[in-house]
Coordinates of C-alpha atoms in Angstrom, one line a residue:
M36 CA 98.2 103.6 47.6
S37 CA 94.5 104.2 48.1
V38 CA 94.7 102.2 51.5
A39 CA 97.8 103.8 52.8
L40 CA 96.7 107.4 52.3
P41 CA 93.8 107.1 54.7
S42 CA 96.1 105.8 57.3
V43 CA 98.5 108.6 56.9
T44 CA 95.7 111.1 56.9
R45 CA 94.4 109.7 60.2
L46 CA 98.0 109.7 61.7
T47 CA 98.3 113.1 60.8
Q48 CA 95.2 114.1 62.2
A49 CA 95.8 112.3 65.4
A50 CA 99.1 114.1 65.8
K51 CA 97.5 117.4 65.4
E52 CA 94.9 116.6 67.9
S53 CA 97.6 115.6 70.3
V54 CA 99.3 118.8 70.3
S55 CA 96.8 121.4 69.3
G56 CA 95.1 123.9 71.7
L57 CA 98.1 124.2 74.1
P58 CA 99.4 127.5 74.8
R59 CA 102.7 128.7 73.5
A60 CA 104.3 129.2 77.0
Y61 CA 103.7 125.4 77.4
W62 CA 105.6 124.5 74.5
W63 CA 108.7 126.5 75.6
L64 CA 108.4 124.8 79.0
W65 CA 108.2 121.6 77.0
T66 CA 111.3 122.6 74.9
S67 CA 113.2 123.4 78.2
T68 CA 112.4 119.8 79.3
L69 CA 113.5 118.1 76.4
V70 CA 116.8 120.2 76.2
N71 CA 117.4 119.4 79.9
R72 CA 116.9 115.7 79.3
L73 CA 118.9 115.6 76.1
G74 CA 121.7 116.6 78.3
G75 CA 121.2 114.3 81.0
F76 CA 124.4 112.5 80.7
V77 CA 125.7 112.0 84.2
A78 CA 123.2 110.0 86.1
P79 CA 123.0 107.0 84.2
F80 CA 126.8 106.6 84.1
L81 CA 127.7 107.9 87.6
A82 CA 128.2 104.6 89.1
M83 CA 130.3 103.4 86.2
Y84 CA 132.4 106.5 86.4
L85 CA 133.0 106.1 90.0
T86 CA 133.9 102.3 89.9
V87 CA 135.6 102.1 86.4
D88 CA 137.2 105.4 86.0
R89 CA 138.0 106.6 89.5
G90 CA 138.4 102.9 90.8
Y91 CA 136.2 103.4 93.9
S92 CA 134.3 100.3 95.3
A93 CA 130.6 99.4 94.4
T94 CA 129.8 100.2 98.0
Y95 CA 131.2 103.7 97.7
A96 CA 129.2 104.2 94.4
G97 CA 126.2 103.1 96.1
L98 CA 126.7 105.6 98.9
V99 CA 127.1 108.5 96.5
G100 CA 124.0 107.4 94.7
A101 CA 122.2 107.4 98.1
L102 CA 123.4 110.8 98.8
H103 CA 122.4 112.0 95.3
G104 CA 118.8 110.7 96.0
L105 CA 118.8 112.2 99.5
G106 CA 119.7 115.7 98.0
G107 CA 116.7 115.2 95.8
A108 CA 114.4 114.4 98.5
V109 CA 115.5 117.4 100.6
A110 CA 115.1 119.7 97.5
A111 CA 111.6 118.3 96.7
L112 CA 110.1 120.2 99.7
G113 CA 112.5 123.2 99.7
A114 CA 111.8 123.8 96.0
G115 CA 108.0 123.4 96.4
V116 CA 108.0 126.2 99.1
M117 CA 110.4 128.4 96.8
T118 CA 107.9 127.8 93.8
D119 CA 105.0 129.2 95.9
R120 CA 106.9 132.2 97.5
L121 CA 109.5 133.1 94.8
G122 CA 107.6 132.1 91.9
R123 CA 107.9 129.2 89.2
R124 CA 110.4 131.1 86.9
P125 CA 113.0 132.2 89.7
T126 CA 113.0 128.8 91.2
L127 CA 113.5 127.2 87.8
L128 CA 116.5 129.5 87.1
I129 CA 118.0 129.0 90.4
A130 CA 117.6 125.3 90.2
Q131 CA 119.1 124.9 86.6
S132 CA 122.0 127.3 87.1
A133 CA 122.9 125.3 90.4
T134 CA 122.7 122.2 88.5
A135 CA 125.0 123.3 85.7
V136 CA 127.6 124.7 88.2
S137 CA 127.5 121.6 90.6
V138 CA 127.6 119.0 87.7
A139 CA 130.6 120.9 86.2
V140 CA 132.2 120.8 89.7
L141 CA 131.5 117.2 90.2
G142 CA 133.6 116.3 87.1
F143 CA 136.8 118.0 88.6
V144 CA 136.8 116.9 92.3
E145 CA 138.7 113.9 93.2
H146 CA 138.5 113.3 97.0
P147 CA 135.9 110.8 98.0
V148 CA 134.3 113.3 100.7
A149 CA 134.2 116.0 98.0
I150 CA 132.6 113.7 95.4
A151 CA 130.1 112.6 97.9
S152 CA 129.3 116.2 99.0
V153 CA 129.0 117.5 95.6
A154 CA 126.8 114.6 94.4
F155 CA 124.5 115.6 97.3
F156 CA 124.2 119.1 96.0
V157 CA 123.8 117.9 92.4
G158 CA 120.8 115.8 93.6
M159 CA 119.3 118.8 95.3
A160 CA 119.7 121.1 92.3
T161 CA 118.5 118.6 89.7
N162 CA 115.3 117.9 91.7
G163 CA 114.8 121.5 92.7
S164 CA 113.3 122.3 89.1
R165 CA 110.6 119.6 89.0
P166 CA 107.9 121.3 91.4
A167 CA 108.3 124.4 89.6
V168 CA 107.8 122.7 86.2
Q169 CA 104.6 120.8 87.4
A170 CA 103.2 123.9 88.8
M171 CA 103.8 126.0 85.9
M172 CA 102.1 123.4 83.7
A173 CA 99.1 123.4 86.1
D174 CA 99.1 127.3 85.9
I175 CA 99.3 127.8 82.0
V176 CA 97.2 124.7 80.9
A177 CA 93.6 124.5 81.2
P178 CA 92.4 121.8 83.4
E179 CA 90.7 119.7 80.6
D180 CA 94.1 119.5 79.0
H181 CA 96.3 118.7 82.0
I182 CA 96.5 114.8 81.3
R183 CA 97.5 115.5 77.8
A184 CA 100.1 118.1 78.7
Y185 CA 101.8 116.0 81.3
S186 CA 101.7 113.0 79.0
L187 CA 103.4 115.1 76.3
N188 CA 106.1 116.3 78.8
Y189 CA 106.6 112.7 80.1
W190 CA 107.2 111.7 76.5
A191 CA 109.7 114.4 76.1
I192 CA 111.6 113.2 79.1
N193 CA 111.9 109.8 78.0
L194 CA 112.8 110.8 74.5
G195 CA 115.4 112.9 75.9
F196 CA 116.7 110.2 78.3
A197 CA 116.8 107.6 75.5
F198 CA 119.0 110.0 73.4
S199 CA 121.2 111.0 76.2
A200 CA 121.8 107.5 77.5
A201 CA 122.9 106.3 73.9
V202 CA 125.2 109.4 73.3
A203 CA 126.6 109.4 76.6
G204 CA 128.5 106.1 76.1
L205 CA 130.1 107.5 73.0
I206 CA 131.0 110.7 74.7
A207 CA 132.6 108.7 77.6
E208 CA 134.9 107.0 75.3
H209 CA 136.8 110.3 75.1
G210 CA 136.8 110.9 78.8
Y211 CA 134.1 111.1 81.4
L212 CA 134.9 115.0 82.1
A213 CA 133.1 115.5 78.6
L214 CA 130.0 114.1 80.0
F215 CA 130.0 116.5 83.0
L216 CA 130.8 119.5 80.9
G217 CA 128.2 118.6 78.3
E218 CA 125.4 118.2 80.9
A219 CA 126.4 121.6 82.3
M220 CA 126.3 123.4 79.0
M221 CA 122.8 121.8 78.1
T222 CA 121.4 122.7 81.5
L223 CA 122.7 126.4 81.0
L224 CA 121.0 126.3 77.7
C225 CA 117.6 125.2 79.3
A226 CA 118.0 128.1 81.8
V227 CA 118.5 130.5 78.9
V228 CA 115.3 129.2 77.3
V229 CA 113.3 129.7 80.7
F230 CA 114.9 133.1 81.1
V231 CA 114.1 134.4 77.5
K232 CA 110.8 132.8 76.6
L233 CA 109.0 131.9 79.8
P234 CA 107.0 134.6 81.9
E235 CA 106.3 134.0 85.5
S236 CA 102.8 132.1 85.9
R237 CA 102.4 132.2 89.6
P238 CA 98.8 133.1 90.3
V239 CA 98.3 136.6 91.9
R240 CA 97.0 136.2 95.3
E241 CA 94.0 138.4 95.4
Q242 CA 90.7 137.4 96.6
A243 CA 88.7 134.2 96.6
V244 CA 85.0 133.7 96.8
G245 CA 84.0 132.2 100.2
A246 CA 81.0 129.7 100.7
A247 CA 78.6 132.4 101.4
G248 CA 79.4 134.3 98.3
T249 CA 81.5 137.0 100.1
A250 CA 85.0 137.9 99.0
D251 CA 87.7 136.7 101.4
A252 CA 91.4 136.9 101.3
A253 CA 92.9 133.6 99.5
P254 CA 93.9 131.3 102.4
E255 CA 97.5 130.8 103.2
I256 CA 98.8 127.3 102.2
G257 CA 101.8 125.8 104.3
L258 CA 103.3 122.4 104.3
G259 CA 101.2 121.6 107.2
N260 CA 98.1 122.1 105.1
V261 CA 99.4 119.8 102.6
L262 CA 100.2 116.9 104.9
R263 CA 96.8 117.3 106.5
D264 CA 95.1 117.0 103.1
R265 CA 94.0 113.2 103.4
S266 CA 93.0 112.9 99.9
F267 CA 96.2 114.3 98.4
M268 CA 98.5 112.4 101.0
A269 CA 96.7 109.1 99.9
V270 CA 97.7 109.9 96.4
V271 CA 101.3 110.6 97.6
A272 CA 101.3 107.2 99.4
L273 CA 100.0 105.5 96.3
S274 CA 102.6 107.3 94.3
F275 CA 105.3 106.1 96.5
L276 CA 104.2 102.4 96.0
V277 CA 104.1 102.8 92.3
A278 CA 107.5 104.5 92.3
S279 CA 109.0 101.9 94.3
L280 CA 107.7 99.2 92.0
I281 CA 109.1 101.1 88.9
Q282 CA 112.5 101.6 90.6
Q283 CA 113.1 97.9 90.7
G284 CA 113.5 97.8 86.9
F285 CA 116.7 99.8 87.5
V286 CA 117.8 98.3 90.9
G287 CA 116.4 94.7 91.3
L288 CA 116.1 93.8 87.6
P289 CA 119.9 94.3 86.9
V290 CA 120.9 92.3 90.0
A291 CA 118.5 89.5 89.3
M292 CA 119.7 89.2 85.6
G293 CA 123.3 89.2 86.7
A294 CA 122.5 86.5 89.1
S295 CA 121.0 84.6 86.2
G296 CA 124.2 84.8 84.3
L297 CA 123.2 87.5 82.0
S298 CA 125.5 90.3 81.0
S299 CA 125.1 94.0 81.5
T300 CA 124.5 94.4 77.7
D301 CA 121.7 91.8 78.0
F302 CA 120.3 94.1 80.7
G303 CA 120.7 97.0 78.5
L304 CA 118.6 95.5 75.9
A305 CA 115.9 94.5 78.1
I306 CA 115.5 97.9 79.9
A307 CA 115.8 99.8 76.6
V308 CA 112.2 98.3 75.8
N309 CA 111.0 100.7 78.6
G310 CA 112.1 104.0 76.8
V311 CA 111.2 102.6 73.5
L312 CA 107.9 101.7 74.4
I313 CA 107.1 105.0 76.1
V314 CA 108.4 107.2 73.1
A315 CA 106.2 104.9 70.8
V316 CA 102.9 104.7 72.5
Q317 CA 102.6 107.3 75.3
I318 CA 100.7 109.8 73.0
P319 CA 98.3 107.2 71.4
V320 CA 97.8 105.7 74.9
T321 CA 96.8 109.3 76.2
R322 CA 94.4 109.6 73.5
F323 CA 92.8 106.4 74.5
I324 CA 92.6 107.6 78.1
E325 CA 91.0 110.8 77.1
R326 CA 88.6 109.1 75.1
H327 CA 87.4 106.5 77.8
R328 CA 87.7 108.9 80.7
E329 CA 87.4 106.3 83.6
P330 CA 90.3 107.1 85.7
T331 CA 89.5 104.6 88.6
R332 CA 89.5 101.6 86.4
L333 CA 92.7 103.1 84.5
L334 CA 94.6 103.7 87.7
V335 CA 93.6 100.3 89.1
G336 CA 94.6 98.4 85.9
A337 CA 97.9 100.3 85.6
A338 CA 98.7 99.4 89.1
L339 CA 98.0 95.6 88.4
L340 CA 100.0 95.8 85.3
I341 CA 103.0 97.2 87.1
G342 CA 102.7 94.9 90.0
Y343 CA 102.2 91.7 88.0
G344 CA 104.5 92.7 85.4
F345 CA 107.4 92.6 87.8
G346 CA 105.8 89.5 89.2
L347 CA 106.3 87.7 85.9
T348 CA 109.9 88.4 86.2
A349 CA 110.2 85.4 88.5
F350 CA 109.5 83.1 85.5
A351 CA 112.0 84.9 83.1
G352 CA 115.1 83.0 82.1
S353 CA 116.2 84.7 78.9
V354 CA 116.5 88.2 77.4
A355 CA 113.4 87.9 75.3
V356 CA 111.2 87.1 78.5
Y357 CA 112.8 89.8 80.6
A358 CA 111.9 92.3 77.8
L359 CA 108.4 91.0 77.6
T360 CA 107.9 91.5 81.4
V361 CA 109.5 95.1 80.9
C362 CA 106.7 95.5 78.3
V363 CA 103.9 94.7 80.8
W364 CA 105.0 97.1 83.5
T365 CA 106.0 99.7 81.2
M366 CA 102.4 99.7 79.9
G367 CA 101.3 100.4 83.4
E368 CA 103.6 103.1 83.8
I369 CA 102.5 104.8 80.7
I370 CA 98.9 104.8 81.8
N371 CA 99.5 105.7 85.5
T372 CA 101.8 108.7 85.0
P373 CA 99.8 111.3 83.1
I374 CA 96.6 110.4 84.9
Q375 CA 98.3 110.5 88.4
M376 CA 100.2 113.8 87.6
G377 CA 96.8 115.4 86.4
L378 CA 95.3 114.2 89.6
V379 CA 97.9 115.9 91.7
A380 CA 97.4 119.2 89.8
R381 CA 93.6 119.1 90.3
L382 CA 94.0 118.4 94.0
S383 CA 96.3 121.3 94.5
P384 CA 94.9 124.6 95.5
T385 CA 96.0 127.3 93.0
H386 CA 98.3 129.2 95.6
G387 CA 99.7 125.9 97.0
R388 CA 100.7 124.3 93.9
G389 CA 104.3 124.5 94.6
R390 CA 104.2 122.9 97.9
Y391 CA 101.8 120.2 96.7
Q392 CA 104.0 119.3 93.6
G393 CA 107.0 119.2 96.0
V394 CA 105.5 116.8 98.4
Y395 CA 104.3 114.7 95.3
V396 CA 107.9 114.8 93.9
L397 CA 109.1 113.8 97.3
S398 CA 107.4 110.4 97.0
W399 CA 109.4 109.6 93.9
S400 CA 112.6 110.7 95.7
L401 CA 111.9 108.5 98.7
A402 CA 111.1 105.6 96.5
A403 CA 114.5 106.1 94.9
L404 CA 116.3 105.9 98.3
V405 CA 114.0 102.9 99.6
A406 CA 113.9 100.8 96.6
P407 CA 117.5 100.0 96.3
L408 CA 117.7 99.2 100.0
T409 CA 114.6 97.0 99.8
A410 CA 115.7 95.1 96.6
G411 CA 119.3 94.4 97.9
A412 CA 118.0 93.0 101.2
V413 CA 115.3 90.9 99.9
I414 CA 117.5 89.3 97.2
D415 CA 120.3 88.8 99.6
H416 CA 118.3 87.2 102.3
Y417 CA 115.3 85.5 100.4
G418 CA 116.1 85.5 96.8
A419 CA 114.9 87.4 93.7
D420 CA 111.8 85.4 93.4
V421 CA 110.5 86.8 96.8
L422 CA 111.2 90.2 95.5
W423 CA 109.1 89.7 92.5
A424 CA 106.1 88.0 94.3
G425 CA 106.3 91.0 96.7
C426 CA 106.1 93.5 93.7
A427 CA 102.9 91.6 92.8
V428 CA 101.5 92.1 96.3
V429 CA 102.3 95.7 96.5
G430 CA 100.8 96.2 93.0
T431 CA 97.6 94.7 94.2
L432 CA 97.6 97.0 97.4
A433 CA 98.2 100.0 95.2
A434 CA 95.3 99.0 92.9
A435 CA 93.0 98.4 95.9
G436 CA 94.1 101.9 97.3
Y437 CA 93.3 103.6 94.0
A438 CA 89.8 102.1 94.1
S439 CA 89.4 103.2 97.7
L440 CA 90.7 106.7 97.0
M441 CA 88.4 107.4 94.1
R442 CA 85.3 106.1 96.1
A443 CA 86.3 108.4 99.0
V444 CA 86.8 111.6 97.0
G445 CA 83.4 111.5 95.6
P446 CA 81.4 111.4 92.4
G447 CA 83.3 114.3 90.9
M448 CA 86.1 111.8 90.3
E449 CA 83.9 109.7 88.0
R450 CA 82.0 112.3 86.1
G451 CA 81.6 111.2 82.6
D452 CA 82.4 114.8 81.1
G453 CA 85.9 114.3 80.9
V454 CA 89.1 113.0 82.9
G455 CA 90.1 116.6 82.9
E456 CA 87.4 117.5 85.5
L457 CA 88.5 114.8 87.9
V458 CA 87.7 117.2 90.9
G459 CA 85.1 119.6 90.6
D460 CA 86.2 122.5 88.3
G461 CA 90.0 121.3 88.7
S462 CA 91.3 124.3 90.8
R463 CA 90.2 124.0 94.4
T464 CA 90.7 127.8 94.7
D465 CA 87.6 128.2 96.6
R466 CA 88.2 126.2 99.7
T467 CA 90.7 126.2 102.5
V468 CA 92.9 122.9 102.7
S469 CA 91.9 121.2 105.9
A470 CA 92.5 118.1 107.9
G471 CA 89.4 116.6 106.4

């Protein structure tokens, strides 16, 4: 007992430190994210619904999935602009209400063209809330707490996904329509939380202090400014590479395991390690990140873990070994995600956070489009081993890219006074985004 009590005390203290100091508004936003993900029933079972319940071909299911992803890519930019112009709260309410309606409609439509069209709009609506959520977090959380806040939010996303994926299978036994209606209701509940508990957080455009100490009008931030911001676009490009690798866990891995004679149940057991590991260690790893505060080494190491984790898949032949490779690249994902999202927040000018977050979300949407096509083509023409070797190469390129980026941005990225101050004071409100 005398040995166990200090351990319990340390765990309690660690938990308090992980959640303390964040504003009330953040926790309502966190709650809305968790509610939304708890009801994310449709996406994991959409392909099975189309092929098993509706009797469509795998090719058609792939087309619908691609249109869903395309809708998300379109929404990333549009929602980013809306987040800055209309505000975070209106964008969230519009996106979540549209998601609830479109998901419910998708459960009723039967014509293949109608299903594909509605799936496109579901992708748009679902992805439309992400720039607003991430911009709002940057607004309401102090810069030094950004990484912790994004990490806790990422933890909620995976906790909700793990629950919804498990429950969705049970609900589907009573009919797939219940999945669509269940997600619609949970999304509406999420919108209610936003409407009742979350105030608008968009910074008021007043004046910013210029280089000479004079008060100038805050600069207008457009998508052109974002695309000309070389440092930020380098982060987006690296995010695309990392996201393309992570997507292989859900597109290349099941195909390779199936070709090796393993079942869908075997894949489910292996990939479940991803969600379980994130829920189990995301918060402790974030505490480690905040203590060591060496973003370059952490980002480089994370990229190598992801790339070579998938590279090791070439040597897997059993469920246990596949699960071990999932552990390796998942650890890289756990390290990379909060640091990269915190970096995006700090590279985003205050009055352009929505557009910046939209372009960042676009990198993941494009990866969701490109990764399935790449995986299928490489496996069909060259075999799965070449795909996994290519993943190791991409991971190495991403690691080199992170090292180069952090050197190019300047010494502010490596200051020892905290990961939370990766870029100056973390706001970039005092400069106009330019080409260089």
